[in-house]
Structures are given as structure tokens and as C-alpha cells.
Amino acid sequence: MPSTYDELKRRALAEAQVAGLGGRPVITVGMGICGVSAGAREVYAALQDELKKQGVDAVLHPVGCVGFCYAETLVDIARPGQPRISYKNITPERVPELVRDAVTGANLRSDLALGAWGASPSPAIPNIHEFPEWKHQVRIATRNCGVVDPENTLDYIARGGYAALNKALFDMKPDQVIDEVIKSNLRGRGGAAFPTGQKWKFLAGSPGPVKYILCNGEEGDAGAFNDKALLESDPNTVLEGIILAGYATRATKGYIFIRCEHWLPIQRARRAIKQAYDLGILGKNIMGSEFSFDAAVAQTGESYVSGEETALMEAIEGRRAMPRPRPPFPAAVGLWGKPSNINNVKTYSYVPEIVARGGAWYASVGSERSKGTGLVCLSGDIRKPGLYELPFGLPLTAVIRDVGGGCPDGKKVKFLQTGGPLGGFLPASLMEKTPMDFDAMNATGAMFGSGGIIVGSEDACVVDVTRVLTEFNADESCGKCFPCRLGTHHINQIMSRIAEGKGRPQDMQTALGLAPSLAASLCAHGQLATNPIRTAYQYFKDEIEAHIKERRCPAGRCAAMRSHGSGALAGAGNKR
């Protein structure tokens, strides 16, 4: 007989007491992929050795990314009775002095500290809650990121995890769960922003008994890393959201779909699923209820289009990831011909808190039509690249200037490239009047998409960036339908020619004229492929025309044009 939630919670709290609440220092290391890339594994190993060498009885465990990617490798130290302090950019060479001074000694090493999580024990260590990049945040989906042990489900339970599932299973009918999601006005976070509750209602109305819940974790463009971060940092929140979706729609099995190169999200999602089975949170009669549900990780090869919902199903079924014609839609005929629902990783991550606190609570956050928060991935020419959970409605100027710290070296922002490679450009002049909002950003021609924002400073070249985006779109076309297969390559050929100083007067009109043909593509990859060139030309026409008519790159970034002697103005650009 599976354990009840109360039994699991008692066990989790008892283990937490033994592990860390018994008067020992607790040390955590940020081991999301950003931390690992910065050397977190080596830091973790050095901490293990040094604690042993200095005879320190402390708890050491990994956490995911708290969002301050710019400060990795982050090491947090919580001494008994004192607030947790984060130490930034820690290397293995720093570990011995950190353990000697900040774990057991009286020197809190303000020189290495990023900040304290609460009232600071030292005036030289700032309070992180007062950081601009933290003050604007409302942490719902990321509430546990950087805190919970992503490899220990009991740690998640000790912090309130799976309480929402227990509430749904024993106090709510499936339709009531859907009602709360509808009340929340949660819109899908994969890019399309379709109302989640409505989508679930479609599946709930489809006949069973076999129905599937699919979690789309295929995150293939360089500017987006929030899905990976959630799976790396708090996989149980994602899993709880999936199980809740299964209960609400009377589905029987869930798949978390991740591309094979994303080894850390795969590893942590699999571990969470295995532990959930061991604890009776997956399988037959979950936590003693009458509801049964299974889950597994499904991998795909490196294909951006496999994130399209019907291509995703093709991939899970073992075929090449190509979109299917619609209708029929997945809620009627989905995976293996059975009714299915597809949502993004982020979308499911909101659901536990919506069920726990109510849809009206969630709808109280955000803007009029974009409720809740967005997980913003800031990268490019920005001082504080990272992952930030921000309420919709926040002006983009606050996102870039306050949260991201603006461009390095006092440079001015020139543009934001938002919504991924199929998204658009938004010039700095529109940042002031445009909030972070699905509809407001769509109105500019850009889009919020899945939350990626790449910042371009005054030194960036719009033509060069557009060329890269169109190259990505051409390379990632699956080739099934000819408007996309041929159109994306045609656009990339034109942009490459312009970047090389060989543009023709009619080039942009030709490229933009492909939009009606591309709109006939089977999926959004072709349908949206003209977005980058359309918005680039809409806002930076003079710069593109300079490349075509004057054979010069005003920003001095197009290398081929410089090498072909594009004149004194290109040389002037190089001096900037």
C-alpha cells in the first residue's frame, strides 16, 4: 500500500532534521548547467575533501540555479542560527580559505560574498533581497530553484512539495482542478500563449481510457534556458504539475520530452521519476488514492522542430520529428492515436502553486491579459545574464536596466531580440513604453515567446544578428513542406549576401515577399520564419540599406564586408 502524504511528510521532515537542522552548517553548491560549466563539480569535490581535511561536520549537497548565472559557481553557507550567505565565482583554489573562515571561523569573507539571504550579519555583506535583480521577482515556478536538492524528492516534500497533489486527490474533483487553472488565466509558456485550462478541458472531454500528458522540454535555441533550468533545479515541481494535469484530464501516462544532448535535465528528471515511484507518488493508487498515473522521460535527437507538438509526438513514437497536418488536433488524436495534451515545462511548473493557492491568487499577479509571471532568460550584451522570474506588466526598461544591469561598459542598448530565432527585434526606443506582456510585445512585431531576451548593444549589427537567426531557421527546417524547406534557405541566402556586402537593391522586398508562401507551412517554424527580417527592416531600415546601397556596416561587425574594402566608414566602425 503506498504511503499517504502525511506519512511521506513526516519521513521527509525527520530526514531534513537529521540532515541539516540539527545544528550543523549547511553548504550548497549551484550545480545547474551554468554552475557546472563554471566549474561547480570541481568546487564540490574540493569542498568534500576540505571538510574532511579540516574535520568539519557539515551538510553538503547540490542545488540548481537560483538565476544569478553571472555569479556561478555559487556556494551558499548557512551557519546555525544565521542567514544563508551566497559566495560568488568560487573556484577550487578558494575552497580551503572559505571553509576555514566562513564555515568554522569568525571571518565571513565579505570579499567573496555576493550577499546574504536576510538581515545581513555583516554591514559589508549586502542583503540579496534588496538587489534590483531580486526585488522585481515573484518566485512561483522557480520558488525552490537554488534551494531544494534537485536529486532528493524528500527534500522537496519537506518544503511542501506534493501538498497540492494531495489536496487535489483527496479534496477536489478533476473538473475543479481545471476550473482553478481556468480561473488563473494561465497561458502556455512555450510561445503560443494558448489558455492552459481550455486546453486541458479539450482533453478531459476526449474518451479514454488511455490518454497522455506530454511535457515539452525540447529547448533548442541559444537564447532560452528556462526549461532546462527548471528540470535541473526543481524537477519535482515539473513532475507534480504533470501528475496534476493527468488527474484533471483523467490521463494515464506522462512523458517529459527532452533532447538527448541535455544530459543534466534528463538525469534529474529520471531520478525524480524513479524516486516518485519508490515513494508511491507515481504508479498505482498514488498516495493511497484511487488515481493511478505513470511517467517517463522520452528523448529526441537534436532537432528544433521536434518541439512542435505534433513533431514531438512523431519523435516519441520513434519516427523522424516532422509536424503532422491539423486537424485532427492532439486532444482528439495524439500520441499513438490517443487523446493527448502538450504543454511546456514552465506551464506545468506553475500548476502546483495554482492548485495550492487558488486560481484567483495567481490571476492577481501580472497584467490584465498576461497573468502571473514570465521566466526571462537574459543574455547577450548584458551585465547580469541569468534567469529571472518577473511579473508580467513590468516595463522592459526595468527588465533590462534594473534586473539585467544594462549593457557592460556603459554602452547603450540598441535592440532586444526576443522570442527566439522565430521572434523579432524590438528597438531600444520602444522599451520604455512596452511592458513585458504577451500581447503588448506582439503588437510591436516582437514576441515574448518562451522568454528568451538577447540584448544587443550599440556595437551590435542588426544585419549580422539577422543573418545568424535566418541561418539557424534554415538549418533547423525539417524539410517536410517545401515553403519552409526552400523559403528559409532563400531568406538566409539573401541575408548572407547582404552581410557580405553583395546585397542587391531588391533583396529585402524579395525576402519579405516570401511571407505569404511561408505562411502555408505546416508549422510555426515556416510560418514565423520572416519575423526576424520583417522586424529588422521595420526598425533598422537605414542600417540594412547602408549594407546594400553603400556596402558598409555602420557597426563595423560584418567581417566579410570589411575585408572587401567597404570604405572609410567601415573602418570608422572598426575603431569603436
Coordinates of C-alpha atoms in Angstrom, one line a residue:
M1 CA 0.0 0.0 0.0
P2 CA 1.5 3.4 -1.0
S3 CA 2.3 5.8 1.8
T4 CA -0.1 8.6 2.5
Y5 CA 1.1 12.2 2.1
D6 CA 1.2 12.7 5.8
E7 CA 3.4 9.7 6.2
L8 CA 5.8 11.0 3.5
K9 CA 5.9 14.4 5.0
R10 CA 6.8 13.1 8.5
R11 CA 9.6 11.0 6.9
A12 CA 10.8 14.0 4.9
L13 CA 10.9 16.3 7.9
A14 CA 12.6 13.7 10.0
E15 CA 15.3 13.3 7.4
A16 CA 15.6 17.0 7.0
Q17 CA 16.1 17.3 10.7
V18 CA 18.9 14.7 10.7
A19 CA 20.5 16.3 7.6
G20 CA 20.6 19.9 8.3
L21 CA 18.5 21.3 11.1
G22 CA 20.4 19.7 13.9
G23 CA 22.9 22.5 14.5
R24 CA 25.3 21.8 11.6
P25 CA 26.4 24.2 8.9
V26 CA 24.7 23.6 5.6
I27 CA 26.7 24.2 2.4
T28 CA 25.1 24.1 -1.0
V29 CA 26.7 24.3 -4.5
G30 CA 24.9 25.7 -7.5
M31 CA 25.0 22.7 -9.9
G32 CA 22.7 23.7 -12.7
I33 CA 24.4 23.5 -16.1
C34 CA 25.6 27.1 -15.7
G35 CA 27.3 26.2 -12.4
V36 CA 28.7 23.0 -13.9
S37 CA 30.1 25.0 -16.8
A38 CA 31.8 27.4 -14.4
G39 CA 33.5 24.5 -12.5
A40 CA 30.9 23.5 -9.9
R41 CA 31.9 19.9 -10.0
E42 CA 35.5 20.7 -9.1
V43 CA 34.3 23.1 -6.4
Y44 CA 32.0 20.4 -4.9
A45 CA 34.8 17.8 -4.9
A46 CA 37.2 20.3 -3.3
L47 CA 34.6 21.0 -0.6
Q48 CA 34.2 17.3 0.2
D49 CA 38.0 17.0 0.5
E50 CA 38.4 20.2 2.6
L51 CA 35.6 19.5 5.0
K52 CA 37.2 16.1 5.7
K53 CA 40.7 17.5 6.0
Q54 CA 39.6 20.2 8.4
G55 CA 37.3 17.8 10.3
V56 CA 34.2 19.9 9.8
D57 CA 30.8 18.2 10.4
A58 CA 28.7 20.0 7.8
V59 CA 25.9 19.1 5.4
L60 CA 26.9 19.4 1.7
H61 CA 24.5 19.0 -1.1
P62 CA 23.9 20.3 -4.7
V63 CA 21.2 22.7 -5.7
G64 CA 20.2 24.0 -9.0
C65 CA 20.5 27.5 -10.4
V66 CA 19.0 30.4 -8.4
G67 CA 19.1 32.5 -11.5
F68 CA 22.3 34.5 -10.9
C69 CA 24.2 32.8 -13.7
Y70 CA 26.7 35.6 -13.8
A71 CA 27.9 34.7 -10.3
E72 CA 28.5 31.0 -10.7
T73 CA 30.0 28.9 -9.2
L74 CA 27.8 29.9 -6.3
V75 CA 28.4 28.4 -2.9
D76 CA 25.9 29.0 -0.1
I77 CA 26.8 28.6 3.5
A78 CA 24.2 28.7 6.3
R79 CA 25.7 28.6 9.8
P80 CA 23.4 27.5 12.6
G81 CA 21.2 30.5 13.6
Q82 CA 22.5 32.7 10.9
P83 CA 21.1 33.6 7.4
R84 CA 22.4 31.9 4.4
I85 CA 25.2 33.7 2.6
S86 CA 26.0 33.2 -1.1
Y87 CA 29.6 33.3 -2.2
K88 CA 30.2 34.1 -5.9
N89 CA 32.6 32.9 -8.5
I90 CA 34.1 30.3 -6.2
T91 CA 37.0 28.2 -7.6
P92 CA 38.5 25.1 -6.1
E93 CA 41.5 27.2 -5.0
R94 CA 39.3 29.4 -2.9
V95 CA 37.7 26.5 -1.0
P96 CA 40.2 25.9 1.8
E97 CA 40.1 29.5 2.9
L98 CA 36.3 29.6 2.5
V99 CA 35.9 26.6 4.8
R100 CA 38.4 27.8 7.3
D101 CA 37.0 31.4 7.5
A102 CA 33.3 31.3 6.6
V103 CA 32.2 27.8 7.8
T104 CA 34.2 27.4 11.1
G105 CA 36.0 30.7 11.6
A106 CA 34.8 34.2 12.5
N107 CA 35.6 35.8 9.2
L108 CA 32.5 35.8 6.9
R109 CA 34.6 36.8 3.9
S110 CA 32.7 39.7 2.7
D111 CA 35.3 40.0 -0.1
L112 CA 33.9 36.7 -1.6
A113 CA 30.3 37.2 -0.7
L114 CA 27.6 38.0 -3.2
G115 CA 25.1 38.7 -0.4
A116 CA 23.1 37.3 2.5
W117 CA 19.5 35.9 2.3
G118 CA 18.0 38.1 5.0
A119 CA 19.3 40.5 7.5
S120 CA 23.0 40.6 6.9
P121 CA 25.3 39.5 9.8
S122 CA 27.9 42.0 8.5
P123 CA 27.5 45.5 7.2
A124 CA 29.9 44.6 4.4
I125 CA 27.6 41.9 3.1
P126 CA 24.5 43.2 1.3
N127 CA 21.1 41.7 1.6
I128 CA 20.2 39.9 -1.6
H129 CA 16.5 40.7 -1.1
E130 CA 17.4 44.3 -1.8
F131 CA 19.2 43.5 -5.1
P132 CA 17.4 45.0 -8.1
E133 CA 17.6 41.7 -9.9
W134 CA 15.8 40.1 -6.9
K135 CA 13.4 42.8 -5.8
H136 CA 11.4 42.7 -9.0
Q137 CA 11.0 38.9 -8.9
V138 CA 7.9 37.0 -7.9
R139 CA 9.1 33.4 -7.5
I140 CA 6.3 30.9 -8.3
A141 CA 7.7 28.4 -10.7
T142 CA 11.2 29.0 -9.5
R143 CA 10.4 29.2 -5.8
N144 CA 12.6 26.2 -5.0
C145 CA 15.4 26.8 -7.6
G146 CA 18.7 27.2 -5.9
V147 CA 17.3 26.0 -2.6
V148 CA 15.9 22.5 -2.9
D149 CA 18.2 19.5 -3.5
P150 CA 17.1 18.5 -7.1
E151 CA 18.2 14.9 -6.5
N152 CA 16.2 14.3 -3.3
T153 CA 12.4 14.1 -3.6
L154 CA 12.1 14.0 0.2
D155 CA 13.8 17.4 0.4
Y156 CA 11.1 18.7 -2.0
I157 CA 8.4 17.1 0.2
A158 CA 9.9 18.6 3.3
R159 CA 9.5 22.1 1.7
G160 CA 5.8 21.5 0.9
G161 CA 6.2 19.6 -2.3
Y162 CA 3.3 17.3 -3.4
A163 CA 0.9 19.0 -1.0
A164 CA -1.0 20.4 -3.9
L165 CA -1.3 16.9 -5.4
N166 CA -2.5 15.5 -2.1
K167 CA -5.1 18.4 -2.0
A168 CA -6.3 17.6 -5.5
L169 CA -6.5 13.8 -5.0
F170 CA -8.5 13.9 -1.8
D171 CA -10.3 17.3 -1.7
M172 CA -11.0 18.2 -5.3
K173 CA -12.8 16.6 -8.3
P174 CA -10.8 16.6 -11.6
D175 CA -13.1 19.3 -13.0
Q176 CA -12.4 21.5 -10.0
V177 CA -8.7 21.4 -10.8
I178 CA -9.4 22.5 -14.3
D179 CA -11.6 25.3 -13.0
E180 CA -8.8 26.6 -10.9
V181 CA -6.4 26.6 -13.9
I182 CA -9.0 28.4 -16.0
K183 CA -9.5 31.0 -13.2
S184 CA -5.8 31.5 -13.1
N185 CA -5.8 32.6 -16.8
L186 CA -2.5 30.7 -17.1
R187 CA -1.4 30.8 -20.7
G188 CA 1.0 28.3 -22.3
R189 CA 4.7 29.3 -21.8
G190 CA 6.0 27.5 -24.9
G191 CA 5.4 30.5 -27.1
A192 CA 1.8 30.3 -28.4
A193 CA 0.3 31.5 -25.1
F194 CA -2.9 29.5 -25.5
P195 CA -5.1 29.3 -22.4
T196 CA -3.9 26.2 -20.5
G197 CA -7.2 25.5 -18.7
Q198 CA -9.1 25.5 -22.0
K199 CA -6.6 23.1 -23.5
W200 CA -7.0 20.7 -20.5
K201 CA -10.8 20.9 -20.9
F202 CA -10.4 19.6 -24.5
L203 CA -8.5 16.6 -23.3
A204 CA -10.8 15.9 -20.4
G205 CA -13.7 15.7 -22.8
S206 CA -12.0 13.2 -25.0
P207 CA -12.7 9.5 -24.4
G208 CA -10.3 7.2 -22.6
P209 CA -9.2 5.0 -21.1
V210 CA -5.7 5.7 -22.5
K211 CA -4.8 9.4 -22.6
Y212 CA -1.4 11.1 -22.5
I213 CA 0.1 14.2 -20.8
L214 CA 3.2 15.4 -22.8
C215 CA 5.7 17.8 -21.3
N216 CA 7.7 19.7 -23.9
G217 CA 11.2 20.2 -22.7
E218 CA 12.8 20.5 -26.2
E219 CA 14.6 23.7 -25.8
G220 CA 16.9 24.2 -28.8
D221 CA 17.6 27.9 -29.3
A222 CA 20.6 29.5 -27.8
G223 CA 18.7 32.3 -26.0
A224 CA 16.4 30.1 -24.0
F225 CA 17.4 28.1 -21.0
N226 CA 14.5 28.3 -18.6
D227 CA 13.1 24.8 -19.3
K228 CA 16.4 23.2 -18.7
A229 CA 16.9 25.3 -15.6
L230 CA 13.6 24.1 -14.1
L231 CA 14.3 20.5 -14.8
E232 CA 17.9 20.8 -13.5
S233 CA 16.9 22.8 -10.4
D234 CA 13.5 21.5 -9.3
P235 CA 12.3 18.6 -11.4
N236 CA 9.7 17.6 -8.8
T237 CA 7.7 20.8 -9.4
V238 CA 7.5 19.9 -13.1
L239 CA 6.5 16.3 -12.3
E240 CA 3.9 17.4 -9.8
G241 CA 2.4 19.7 -12.4
I242 CA 2.3 16.8 -14.9
I243 CA 0.6 14.5 -12.4
L244 CA -2.0 17.2 -11.6
A245 CA -2.7 17.6 -15.3
G246 CA -3.1 13.8 -15.6
Y247 CA -5.6 13.8 -12.7
A248 CA -7.5 16.8 -14.0
T249 CA -7.9 15.3 -17.5
R250 CA -8.1 11.6 -16.5
A251 CA -5.0 10.8 -18.4
T252 CA -3.0 7.7 -17.7
K253 CA 0.7 8.4 -18.6
G254 CA 3.0 11.4 -19.0
Y255 CA 6.2 11.9 -21.0
I256 CA 8.8 14.5 -20.3
F257 CA 10.3 15.2 -23.8
I258 CA 14.0 16.3 -23.7
R259 CA 16.6 16.5 -26.4
C260 CA 19.4 13.9 -25.9
E261 CA 22.2 16.4 -25.5
H262 CA 20.6 17.9 -22.4
W263 CA 22.1 15.3 -20.1
L264 CA 21.6 17.1 -16.8
P265 CA 17.8 17.7 -17.2
I266 CA 17.5 14.1 -18.4
Q267 CA 19.4 12.8 -15.4
R268 CA 17.5 14.8 -12.8
A269 CA 14.1 14.2 -14.4
R270 CA 14.7 10.4 -14.4
R271 CA 15.9 10.5 -10.8
A272 CA 12.8 12.4 -9.8
I273 CA 10.6 9.9 -11.6
K274 CA 12.3 6.9 -10.0
Q275 CA 12.1 8.3 -6.5
A276 CA 8.4 9.2 -7.1
Y277 CA 7.7 5.6 -8.0
D278 CA 9.6 4.4 -4.9
L279 CA 7.6 6.8 -2.7
G280 CA 4.2 5.9 -4.2
I281 CA 3.8 9.3 -5.9
L282 CA 3.7 7.6 -9.3
G283 CA 2.2 4.2 -10.3
K284 CA -0.9 2.5 -8.9
N285 CA -3.1 4.3 -6.3
I286 CA -1.0 7.4 -5.8
M287 CA -0.6 8.2 -2.1
G288 CA -3.4 5.8 -1.3
S289 CA -5.9 7.4 -3.7
E290 CA -7.8 5.8 -6.5
F291 CA -5.8 7.6 -9.1
S292 CA -3.0 5.9 -11.0
F293 CA -0.5 7.5 -13.3
D294 CA 2.8 6.6 -14.9
A295 CA 5.6 8.9 -16.2
A296 CA 8.8 8.5 -18.2
V297 CA 11.4 10.6 -20.0
A298 CA 11.4 10.5 -23.8
Q299 CA 14.5 11.7 -25.6
T300 CA 14.9 13.1 -29.1
G301 CA 17.8 13.9 -31.3
E302 CA 18.9 17.5 -32.0
S303 CA 16.0 19.0 -33.8
Y304 CA 14.5 22.4 -33.1
V305 CA 11.3 21.4 -35.0
S306 CA 10.8 18.4 -32.6
G307 CA 9.5 21.0 -30.1
E308 CA 6.4 21.5 -32.3
E309 CA 3.7 19.5 -30.7
T310 CA 2.9 17.1 -33.5
A311 CA 6.5 16.6 -34.4
L312 CA 7.2 15.9 -30.7
M313 CA 4.6 13.0 -30.9
E314 CA 6.3 11.7 -34.0
A315 CA 9.6 11.6 -32.2
I316 CA 8.2 9.8 -29.2
E317 CA 6.7 7.2 -31.5
G318 CA 10.2 6.6 -32.9
R319 CA 9.8 8.4 -36.2
R320 CA 11.6 11.4 -37.7
A321 CA 10.4 14.6 -35.9
M322 CA 8.2 16.2 -38.5
P323 CA 4.9 18.0 -38.0
R324 CA 1.6 16.5 -38.8
P325 CA -1.3 18.3 -40.6
R326 CA -4.0 19.5 -38.3
P327 CA -6.9 18.8 -37.8
P328 CA -7.2 16.3 -36.1
F329 CA -5.7 18.1 -33.0
P330 CA -3.8 16.2 -30.3
A331 CA -6.7 16.4 -27.8
A332 CA -8.6 14.1 -30.1
V333 CA -5.8 12.1 -32.0
G334 CA -2.5 12.5 -30.4
L335 CA 0.4 10.2 -29.3
W336 CA -0.1 6.7 -30.8
G337 CA -3.6 7.9 -31.9
K338 CA -4.8 8.5 -28.4
P339 CA -6.0 11.8 -26.9
S340 CA -3.1 13.9 -25.7
N341 CA -2.2 17.2 -24.1
I342 CA 1.0 19.1 -24.7
N343 CA 2.3 21.9 -22.5
N344 CA 5.7 23.4 -21.9
V345 CA 7.9 22.6 -18.9
K346 CA 7.3 26.1 -17.5
T347 CA 3.5 25.8 -17.9
Y348 CA 3.3 22.7 -15.7
S349 CA 5.6 24.2 -13.1
Y350 CA 3.0 26.9 -12.3
V351 CA 0.2 24.3 -11.6
P352 CA 1.2 23.1 -8.1
E353 CA 1.0 26.6 -6.7
I354 CA -2.2 27.4 -8.6
V355 CA -3.8 24.3 -7.1
A356 CA -2.4 25.0 -3.6
R357 CA -3.2 28.8 -3.5
G358 CA -6.1 29.0 -6.0
G359 CA -6.5 30.3 -9.5
A360 CA -7.7 33.8 -8.3
W361 CA -4.4 34.2 -6.4
Y362 CA -2.4 33.5 -9.4
A363 CA -4.5 35.8 -11.6
S364 CA -3.8 38.6 -9.1
V365 CA -0.2 38.7 -10.4
G366 CA 0.7 40.2 -13.7
S367 CA -1.0 42.4 -16.3
E368 CA -4.6 42.5 -17.5
R369 CA -4.2 39.8 -20.1
S370 CA -0.9 38.2 -19.3
K371 CA -1.4 36.8 -15.8
G372 CA 1.3 35.5 -13.5
T373 CA 5.0 35.7 -14.2
G374 CA 7.4 35.0 -17.1
L375 CA 10.7 33.3 -16.8
V376 CA 13.1 35.6 -18.6
C377 CA 16.4 34.4 -19.9
L378 CA 18.7 37.4 -20.2
S379 CA 21.8 37.0 -22.4
G380 CA 23.8 38.9 -25.0
D381 CA 25.3 42.4 -24.2
I382 CA 24.0 42.5 -20.6
R383 CA 25.9 42.9 -17.3
K384 CA 24.0 40.3 -15.4
P385 CA 22.9 37.4 -17.6
G386 CA 20.7 35.0 -15.9
L387 CA 17.2 33.6 -15.3
Y388 CA 14.7 35.8 -13.6
E389 CA 11.0 35.2 -12.8
L390 CA 9.3 38.5 -13.3
P391 CA 5.6 39.6 -13.1
F392 CA 4.0 40.4 -16.5
G393 CA 3.4 44.1 -16.9
L394 CA 6.9 45.1 -15.7
P395 CA 8.3 47.6 -18.2
L396 CA 11.0 46.2 -20.4
T397 CA 13.3 49.1 -19.3
A398 CA 13.1 47.7 -15.8
V399 CA 13.9 44.2 -17.0
I400 CA 17.0 45.4 -18.9
R401 CA 18.2 48.2 -16.8
D402 CA 17.3 47.2 -13.2
V403 CA 17.3 43.4 -13.4
G404 CA 20.0 42.9 -16.0
G405 CA 22.1 45.9 -15.1
G406 CA 22.1 47.3 -18.6
C407 CA 24.9 46.8 -21.1
P408 CA 28.6 46.3 -20.0
D409 CA 31.0 49.3 -20.1
G410 CA 28.2 51.9 -20.1
K411 CA 27.1 51.0 -23.7
K412 CA 23.6 51.9 -24.8
V413 CA 21.0 49.3 -25.6
K414 CA 20.3 49.2 -29.3
F415 CA 17.8 46.4 -29.5
L416 CA 16.2 43.3 -27.9
Q417 CA 15.9 40.2 -29.9
T418 CA 13.0 38.3 -28.2
G419 CA 11.1 35.1 -28.6
G420 CA 13.8 33.0 -30.1
P421 CA 15.0 32.7 -33.7
L422 CA 11.5 32.9 -34.9
G423 CA 10.8 36.0 -32.9
G424 CA 11.7 39.6 -33.7
F425 CA 13.6 42.7 -32.9
L426 CA 12.4 45.4 -30.5
P427 CA 14.4 48.7 -30.7
A428 CA 15.5 50.5 -27.5
S429 CA 13.2 53.3 -28.3
L430 CA 10.2 51.1 -27.6
M431 CA 11.4 49.6 -24.4
E432 CA 10.2 52.5 -22.3
K433 CA 6.6 52.2 -23.5
T434 CA 6.4 48.4 -23.8
P435 CA 5.7 46.1 -20.9
M436 CA 6.7 42.5 -20.6
D437 CA 3.4 41.1 -21.9
F438 CA 2.4 38.6 -24.5
D439 CA 0.0 41.0 -26.4
A440 CA 1.9 44.2 -25.9
M441 CA 5.1 42.7 -27.3
N442 CA 3.2 41.0 -30.1
A443 CA 1.9 44.5 -31.1
T444 CA 5.4 45.7 -31.7
G445 CA 6.2 42.8 -34.0
A446 CA 8.4 41.1 -31.5
M447 CA 7.1 38.5 -29.1
F448 CA 7.6 37.2 -25.6
G449 CA 7.8 33.6 -26.9
S450 CA 9.3 31.3 -24.4
G451 CA 11.1 34.0 -22.5
G452 CA 14.5 34.4 -24.2
I453 CA 15.7 38.0 -24.5
I454 CA 19.0 38.7 -26.2
V455 CA 20.3 42.2 -25.7
G456 CA 22.2 44.0 -28.4
S457 CA 24.3 47.0 -27.5
E458 CA 25.1 50.0 -29.7
D459 CA 28.0 47.9 -31.1
A460 CA 25.8 45.1 -32.4
C461 CA 25.0 44.9 -36.1
V462 CA 21.3 44.1 -36.9
V463 CA 22.2 42.5 -40.3
D464 CA 24.8 40.2 -38.7
V465 CA 22.4 39.1 -36.0
T466 CA 19.6 38.6 -38.5
R467 CA 21.9 36.5 -40.7
V468 CA 22.6 34.2 -37.8
L469 CA 18.9 33.9 -37.0
T470 CA 18.0 33.1 -40.6
E471 CA 20.8 30.6 -40.8
F472 CA 19.5 28.8 -37.7
N473 CA 16.0 28.7 -39.2
A474 CA 17.2 27.3 -42.5
D475 CA 19.4 24.7 -40.8
E476 CA 16.6 23.6 -38.5
S477 CA 13.9 23.3 -41.1
C478 CA 12.8 19.6 -41.1
G479 CA 12.2 19.8 -44.8
K480 CA 8.8 18.2 -44.9
C481 CA 6.9 21.1 -46.5
F482 CA 8.5 23.0 -49.4
P483 CA 7.5 26.6 -48.4
C484 CA 9.7 26.2 -45.3
R485 CA 12.3 24.0 -46.8
L486 CA 13.0 26.4 -49.7
G487 CA 11.9 29.7 -48.2
T488 CA 14.1 29.6 -45.1
H489 CA 17.1 28.9 -47.2
H490 CA 16.2 31.6 -49.7
I491 CA 15.9 34.2 -46.8
N492 CA 19.3 33.1 -45.4
Q493 CA 21.0 33.3 -48.8
I494 CA 19.7 36.9 -49.1
M495 CA 20.8 37.9 -45.6
S496 CA 24.2 36.3 -46.0
R497 CA 24.7 38.2 -49.3
I498 CA 23.8 41.5 -47.6
A499 CA 26.2 40.8 -44.8
E500 CA 28.9 40.1 -47.3
G501 CA 28.4 43.4 -49.0
K502 CA 26.9 41.9 -52.1
G503 CA 23.3 42.8 -51.5
R504 CA 21.0 43.8 -54.3
P505 CA 18.5 46.7 -54.3
Q506 CA 15.5 44.4 -54.4
D507 CA 16.8 41.9 -51.8
M508 CA 14.7 42.9 -48.8
Q509 CA 11.5 43.2 -50.9
T510 CA 12.2 39.7 -52.2
A511 CA 12.8 38.3 -48.8
L512 CA 9.7 39.9 -47.3
G513 CA 7.7 38.8 -50.2
L514 CA 8.2 35.2 -49.2
A515 CA 5.9 35.6 -46.2
P516 CA 2.6 34.5 -47.9
S517 CA 4.3 31.4 -49.2
L518 CA 5.9 30.6 -45.8
A519 CA 2.5 31.1 -44.1
A520 CA 1.4 27.9 -45.9
S521 CA 3.9 25.8 -44.0
L522 CA 2.7 23.0 -41.8
C523 CA 4.0 24.5 -38.5
A524 CA 5.2 27.7 -36.9
H525 CA 8.8 27.1 -38.0
G526 CA 8.0 28.2 -41.5
Q527 CA 5.0 30.4 -40.7
L528 CA 7.1 32.7 -38.5
A529 CA 10.4 32.5 -40.4
T530 CA 10.1 36.0 -41.8
N531 CA 9.7 37.6 -38.3
P532 CA 13.4 38.4 -37.8
I533 CA 13.8 40.1 -41.2
R534 CA 10.4 41.9 -41.0
T535 CA 11.1 43.5 -37.7
A536 CA 14.8 44.1 -38.5
Y537 CA 13.7 46.1 -41.6
Q538 CA 10.8 47.7 -39.8
Y539 CA 13.1 49.3 -37.1
F540 CA 16.5 49.3 -38.7
K541 CA 15.9 50.0 -42.3
D542 CA 18.6 52.6 -42.6
E543 CA 21.2 50.2 -41.3
I544 CA 20.2 47.5 -43.7
E545 CA 20.1 49.9 -46.6
A546 CA 23.6 51.0 -45.7
H547 CA 24.8 47.5 -46.2
I548 CA 23.0 47.2 -49.5
K549 CA 23.5 50.6 -51.1
E550 CA 26.7 51.8 -49.6
R551 CA 28.4 48.5 -49.0
R552 CA 29.2 49.4 -45.4
C553 CA 28.4 48.0 -42.0
P554 CA 27.7 51.0 -39.7
A555 CA 28.6 48.9 -36.6
G556 CA 31.7 47.6 -38.2
R557 CA 30.8 44.0 -37.4
C558 CA 30.4 42.4 -40.8
A559 CA 33.8 40.9 -41.3
A560 CA 33.4 40.0 -45.0
M561 CA 32.4 43.5 -45.8
R562 CA 35.4 44.9 -44.1
S563 CA 37.8 42.6 -45.9
H564 CA 36.3 43.6 -49.2
G565 CA 37.3 47.2 -48.7
S566 CA 33.9 48.6 -47.9
G567 CA 35.4 52.0 -47.4
A568 CA 36.3 54.5 -44.8
L569 CA 33.1 54.3 -42.9
A570 CA 33.5 50.6 -42.3
G571 CA 37.0 51.4 -41.0
A572 CA 35.5 54.0 -38.7
G573 CA 33.2 51.4 -37.3
N574 CA 36.1 49.2 -36.5
K575 CA 37.6 51.9 -34.3
R576 CA 34.6 52.0 -32.0

